[in-house]
Short mmCIF file of C-alpha atoms in Angstrom, two decimals:
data_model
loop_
_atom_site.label_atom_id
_atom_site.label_comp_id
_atom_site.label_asym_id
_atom_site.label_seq_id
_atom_site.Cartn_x
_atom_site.Cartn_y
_atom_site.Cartn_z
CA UNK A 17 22.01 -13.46 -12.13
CA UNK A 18 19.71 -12.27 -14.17
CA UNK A 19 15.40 -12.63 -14.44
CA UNK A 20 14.30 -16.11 -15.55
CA UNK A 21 12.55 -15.16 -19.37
CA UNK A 22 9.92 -17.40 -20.05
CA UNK A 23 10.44 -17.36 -23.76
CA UNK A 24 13.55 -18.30 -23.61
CA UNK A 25 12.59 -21.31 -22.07
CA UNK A 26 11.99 -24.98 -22.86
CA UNK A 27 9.22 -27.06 -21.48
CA UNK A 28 12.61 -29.20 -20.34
CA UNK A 29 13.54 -26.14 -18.44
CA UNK A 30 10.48 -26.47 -16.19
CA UNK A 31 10.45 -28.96 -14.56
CA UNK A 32 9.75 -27.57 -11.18
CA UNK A 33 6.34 -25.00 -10.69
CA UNK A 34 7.14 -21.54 -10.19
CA UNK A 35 5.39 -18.30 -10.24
CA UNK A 36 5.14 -16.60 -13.43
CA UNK A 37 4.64 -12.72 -14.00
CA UNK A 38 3.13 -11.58 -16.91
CA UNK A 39 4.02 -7.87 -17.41
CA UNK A 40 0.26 -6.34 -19.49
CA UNK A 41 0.97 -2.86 -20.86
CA UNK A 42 -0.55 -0.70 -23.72
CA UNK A 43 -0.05 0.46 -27.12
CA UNK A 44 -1.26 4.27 -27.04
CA UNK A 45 0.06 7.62 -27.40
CA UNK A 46 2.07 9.03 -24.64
CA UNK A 47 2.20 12.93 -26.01
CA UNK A 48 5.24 13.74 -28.43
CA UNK A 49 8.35 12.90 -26.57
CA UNK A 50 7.80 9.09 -25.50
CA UNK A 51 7.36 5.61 -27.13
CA UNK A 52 3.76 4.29 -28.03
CA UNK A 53 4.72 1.24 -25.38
CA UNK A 54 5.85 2.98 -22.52
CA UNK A 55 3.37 1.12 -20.30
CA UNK A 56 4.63 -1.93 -21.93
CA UNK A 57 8.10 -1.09 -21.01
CA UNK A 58 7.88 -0.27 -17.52
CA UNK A 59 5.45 -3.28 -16.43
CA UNK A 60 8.16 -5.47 -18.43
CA UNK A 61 10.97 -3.77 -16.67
CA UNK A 62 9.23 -4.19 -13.09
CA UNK A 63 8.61 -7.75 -13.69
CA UNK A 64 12.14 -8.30 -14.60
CA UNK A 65 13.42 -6.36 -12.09
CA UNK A 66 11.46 -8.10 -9.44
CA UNK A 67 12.38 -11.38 -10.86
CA UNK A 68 16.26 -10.47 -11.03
CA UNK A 69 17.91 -13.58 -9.18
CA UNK A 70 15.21 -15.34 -8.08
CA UNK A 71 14.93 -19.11 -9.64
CA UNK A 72 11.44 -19.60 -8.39
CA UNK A 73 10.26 -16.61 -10.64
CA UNK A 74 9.56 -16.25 -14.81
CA UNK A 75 9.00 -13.10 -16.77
CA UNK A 76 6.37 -14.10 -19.37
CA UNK A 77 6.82 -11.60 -22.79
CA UNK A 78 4.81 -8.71 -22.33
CA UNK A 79 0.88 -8.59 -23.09
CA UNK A 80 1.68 -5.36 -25.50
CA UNK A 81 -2.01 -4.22 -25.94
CA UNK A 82 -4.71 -3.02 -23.60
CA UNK A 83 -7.68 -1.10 -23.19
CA UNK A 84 -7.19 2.27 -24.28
CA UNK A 85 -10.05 3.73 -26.05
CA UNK A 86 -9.70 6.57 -23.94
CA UNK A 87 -6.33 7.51 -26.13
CA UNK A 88 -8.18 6.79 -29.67
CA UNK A 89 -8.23 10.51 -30.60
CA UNK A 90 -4.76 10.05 -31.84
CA UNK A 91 -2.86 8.68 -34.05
CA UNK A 92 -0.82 5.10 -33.14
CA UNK A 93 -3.37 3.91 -30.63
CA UNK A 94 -3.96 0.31 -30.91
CA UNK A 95 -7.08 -1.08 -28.51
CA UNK A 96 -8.68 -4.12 -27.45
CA UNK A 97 -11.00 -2.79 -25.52
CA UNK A 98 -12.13 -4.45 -22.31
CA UNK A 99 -13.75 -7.19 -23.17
CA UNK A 100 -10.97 -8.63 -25.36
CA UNK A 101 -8.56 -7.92 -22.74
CA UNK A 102 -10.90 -9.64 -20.16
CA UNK A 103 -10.78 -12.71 -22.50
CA UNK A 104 -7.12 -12.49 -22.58
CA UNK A 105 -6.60 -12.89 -19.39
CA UNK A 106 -8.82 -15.26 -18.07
CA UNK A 107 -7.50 -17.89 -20.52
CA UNK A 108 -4.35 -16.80 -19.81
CA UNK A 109 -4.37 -17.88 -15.79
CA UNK A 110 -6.39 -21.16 -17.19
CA UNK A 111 -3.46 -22.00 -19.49
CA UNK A 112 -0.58 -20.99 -16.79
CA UNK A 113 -2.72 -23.05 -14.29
CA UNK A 114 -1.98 -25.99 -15.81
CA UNK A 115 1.81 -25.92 -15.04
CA UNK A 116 2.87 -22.64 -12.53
CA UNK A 117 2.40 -22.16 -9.32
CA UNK A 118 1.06 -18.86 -9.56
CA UNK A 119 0.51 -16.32 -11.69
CA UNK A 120 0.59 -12.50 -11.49
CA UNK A 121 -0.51 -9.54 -14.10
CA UNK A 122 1.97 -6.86 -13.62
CA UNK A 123 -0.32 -3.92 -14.74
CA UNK A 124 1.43 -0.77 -16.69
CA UNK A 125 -1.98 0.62 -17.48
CA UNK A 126 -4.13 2.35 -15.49
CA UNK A 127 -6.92 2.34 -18.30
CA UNK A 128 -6.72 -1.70 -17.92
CA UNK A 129 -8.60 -1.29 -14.83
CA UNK A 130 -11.02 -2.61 -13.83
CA UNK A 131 -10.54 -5.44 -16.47
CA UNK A 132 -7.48 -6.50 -14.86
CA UNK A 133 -8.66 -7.43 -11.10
CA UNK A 134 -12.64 -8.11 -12.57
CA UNK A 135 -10.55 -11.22 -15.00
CA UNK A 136 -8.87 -12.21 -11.55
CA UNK A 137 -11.32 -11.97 -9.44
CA UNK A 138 -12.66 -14.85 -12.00
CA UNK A 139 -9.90 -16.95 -11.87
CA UNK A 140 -9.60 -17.10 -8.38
CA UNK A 141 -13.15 -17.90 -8.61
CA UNK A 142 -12.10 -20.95 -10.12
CA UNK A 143 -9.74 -21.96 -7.65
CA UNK A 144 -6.30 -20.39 -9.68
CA UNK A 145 -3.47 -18.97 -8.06
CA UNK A 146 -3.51 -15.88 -9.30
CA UNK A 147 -3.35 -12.46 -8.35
CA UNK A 148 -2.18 -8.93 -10.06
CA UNK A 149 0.14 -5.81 -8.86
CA UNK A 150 -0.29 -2.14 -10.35
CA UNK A 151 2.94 -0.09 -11.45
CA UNK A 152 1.82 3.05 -10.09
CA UNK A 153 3.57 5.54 -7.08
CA UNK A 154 1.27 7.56 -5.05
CA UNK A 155 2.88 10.89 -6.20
CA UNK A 156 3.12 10.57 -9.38
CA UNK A 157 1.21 12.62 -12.23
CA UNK A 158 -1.70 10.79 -14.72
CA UNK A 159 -0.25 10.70 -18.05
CA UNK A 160 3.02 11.24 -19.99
CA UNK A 161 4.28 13.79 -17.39
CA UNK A 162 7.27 13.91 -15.68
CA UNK A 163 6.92 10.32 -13.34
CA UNK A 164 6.78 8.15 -16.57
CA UNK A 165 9.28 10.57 -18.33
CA UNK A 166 11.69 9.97 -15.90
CA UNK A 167 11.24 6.34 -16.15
CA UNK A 168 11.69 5.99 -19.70
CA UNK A 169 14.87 8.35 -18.88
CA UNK A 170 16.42 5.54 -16.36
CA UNK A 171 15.27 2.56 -18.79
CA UNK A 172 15.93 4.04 -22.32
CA UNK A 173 16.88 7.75 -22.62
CA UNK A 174 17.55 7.10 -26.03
CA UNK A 175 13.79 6.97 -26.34
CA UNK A 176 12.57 9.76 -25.15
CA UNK A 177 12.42 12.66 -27.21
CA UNK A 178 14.33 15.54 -24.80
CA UNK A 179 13.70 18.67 -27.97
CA UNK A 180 9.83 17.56 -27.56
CA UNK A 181 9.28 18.28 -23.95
CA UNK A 182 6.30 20.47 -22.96
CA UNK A 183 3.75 20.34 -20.75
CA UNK A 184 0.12 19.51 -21.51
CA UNK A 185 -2.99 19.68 -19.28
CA UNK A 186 -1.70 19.59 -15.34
CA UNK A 187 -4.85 19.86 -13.32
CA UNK A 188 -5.58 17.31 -11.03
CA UNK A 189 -7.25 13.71 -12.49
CA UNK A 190 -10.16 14.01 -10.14
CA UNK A 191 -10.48 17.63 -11.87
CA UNK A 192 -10.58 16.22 -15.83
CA UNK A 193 -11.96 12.63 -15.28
CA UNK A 194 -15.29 14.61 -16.35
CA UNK A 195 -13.51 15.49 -19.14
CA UNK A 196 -11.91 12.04 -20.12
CA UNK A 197 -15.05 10.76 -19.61
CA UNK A 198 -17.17 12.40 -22.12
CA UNK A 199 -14.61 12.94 -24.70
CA UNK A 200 -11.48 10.58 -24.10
CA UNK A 201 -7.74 12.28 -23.74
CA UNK A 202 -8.50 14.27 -26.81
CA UNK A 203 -10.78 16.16 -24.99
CA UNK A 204 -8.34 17.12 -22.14
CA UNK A 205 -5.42 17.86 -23.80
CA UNK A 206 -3.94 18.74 -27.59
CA UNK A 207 -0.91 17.31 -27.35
CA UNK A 208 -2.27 14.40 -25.12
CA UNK A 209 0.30 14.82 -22.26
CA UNK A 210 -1.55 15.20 -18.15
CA UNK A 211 1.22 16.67 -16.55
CA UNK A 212 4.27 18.64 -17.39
CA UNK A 213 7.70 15.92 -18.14
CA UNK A 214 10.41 19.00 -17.94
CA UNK A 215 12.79 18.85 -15.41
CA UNK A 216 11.91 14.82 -15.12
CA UNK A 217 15.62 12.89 -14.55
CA UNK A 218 16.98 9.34 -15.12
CA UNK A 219 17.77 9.63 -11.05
CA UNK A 220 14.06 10.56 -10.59
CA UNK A 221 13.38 7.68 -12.50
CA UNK A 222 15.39 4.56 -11.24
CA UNK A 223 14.10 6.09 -7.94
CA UNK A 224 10.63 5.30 -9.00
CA UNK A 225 11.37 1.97 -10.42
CA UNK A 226 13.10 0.83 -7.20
CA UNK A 227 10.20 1.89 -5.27
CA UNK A 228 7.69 0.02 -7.22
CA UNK A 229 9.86 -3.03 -7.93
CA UNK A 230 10.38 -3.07 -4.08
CA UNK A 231 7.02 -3.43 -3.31
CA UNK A 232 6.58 -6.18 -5.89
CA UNK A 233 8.67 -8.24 -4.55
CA UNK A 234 7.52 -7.79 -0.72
CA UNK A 235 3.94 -8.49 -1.87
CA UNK A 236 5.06 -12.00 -3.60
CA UNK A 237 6.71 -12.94 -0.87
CA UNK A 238 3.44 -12.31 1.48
CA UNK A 239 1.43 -13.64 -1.14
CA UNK A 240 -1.86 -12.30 0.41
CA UNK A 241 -4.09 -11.31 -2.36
CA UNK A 242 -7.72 -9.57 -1.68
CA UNK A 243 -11.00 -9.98 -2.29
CA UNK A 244 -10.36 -8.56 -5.80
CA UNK A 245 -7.16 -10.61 -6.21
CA UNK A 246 -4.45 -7.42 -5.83
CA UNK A 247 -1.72 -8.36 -4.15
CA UNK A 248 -1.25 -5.66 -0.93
#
């Protein structure tokens, strides 16, 4: 079996509620070896993953654009900025409301925070079943380095652009989130890469996925959103 794609649908086809994932990425650089939507791809492929054989779930298309203003200092960016987002995903869980059971943001962007859980927190304000999960591993690096190298590798390695590997700014986040702060990735980096992507594999990579598409589905299956709507 494969993951239950919501555009594929009819309305025939639903005839029965069930809990619908909506995978929100990003459209912003991601240094010179990898795709504009990488955060696009890998919420879409965690969804999908997650969903894989499972009747009661459905993979809504991917929400392609974010919040990113913090990657405008080059070229291919394309932001909403929070407050659009915000919009977009409130009337999102009022529209799903009306016919799913639930509905869940699967975040690919950590610069969508905290629109993501404030636009939940709303909607669960209002009595909606919804919640939202973050594609993120504890280990991994901030931006374009090797953990979201080696995912494009396992998804797409025709993609990623192997002659264009090189390292950009690897000091901690804690470190440049002055830095971003005042001045955006520009600011931290030339070649707008956190972290160094050689040496990242396809193994390291469908390693990751598995991990976080694991804990998706262990959290849906709890179902025990906080105060903030995440689903732990």
């Amino acid at each position: 079996m494969t993951a239950l794609r919501l555009g594929e649908r009819t309305w025939t086809d639903l005839d029965e509620p069930r809990t619908v994932l909506v995978p929100v990425g990003s459209l912003e650089q991601h240094g010179p070896h990898l795709p504009l939507d990488t955060d696009a791809r890998i919420a879409a492929a965690v969804a999908r993953r997650a969903a894989d054989g499972d009747p009661t779930l459905l993979v809504a298309p991917p929400l392609a654009y974010g919040a990113s203003g913090e990657h405008e200092g080059f070229a291919g960016t394309l932001s909403i900025g929070h407050e659009a987002l915000r919009a977009v995903l409130v009337e999102l869980g009022r529209s799903a409301a009306r016919w799913a059971a639930r509905l869940v943001f699967v975040n690919g962007h950590g610069g969508n925070l905290p629109t993501v859980p404030d636009a939940v927190a709303q909607l669960r304000h209002e009595g909606r079943e919804v919640a939202w999960f973050g594609c993120a591993v504890p280990r991994g690096d901030a931006h374009a380095g090797r953990t979201e190298t080696a995912i494009l590798l396992a998804l797409d390695p025709s993609v990623v652009r192997r002659e264009s590997l090189e390292p950009g700014n690897t000091a901690p986040l804690r470190d440049l989130l002055p830095t971003l702060v005042r001045g955006g990735v520009a600011a931290a980096s030339a070649n707008g890469v956190l972290g160094d992507p050689r040496g990242a594999t396809a193994r390291e990579g469908e390693e990751l996925l598995e991990e976080m598409v694991g804990q998706l589905r262990e959290r849906l299956t709890r179902w025990l959103p906080d105060d903030r709507g995440r689903l732990g």
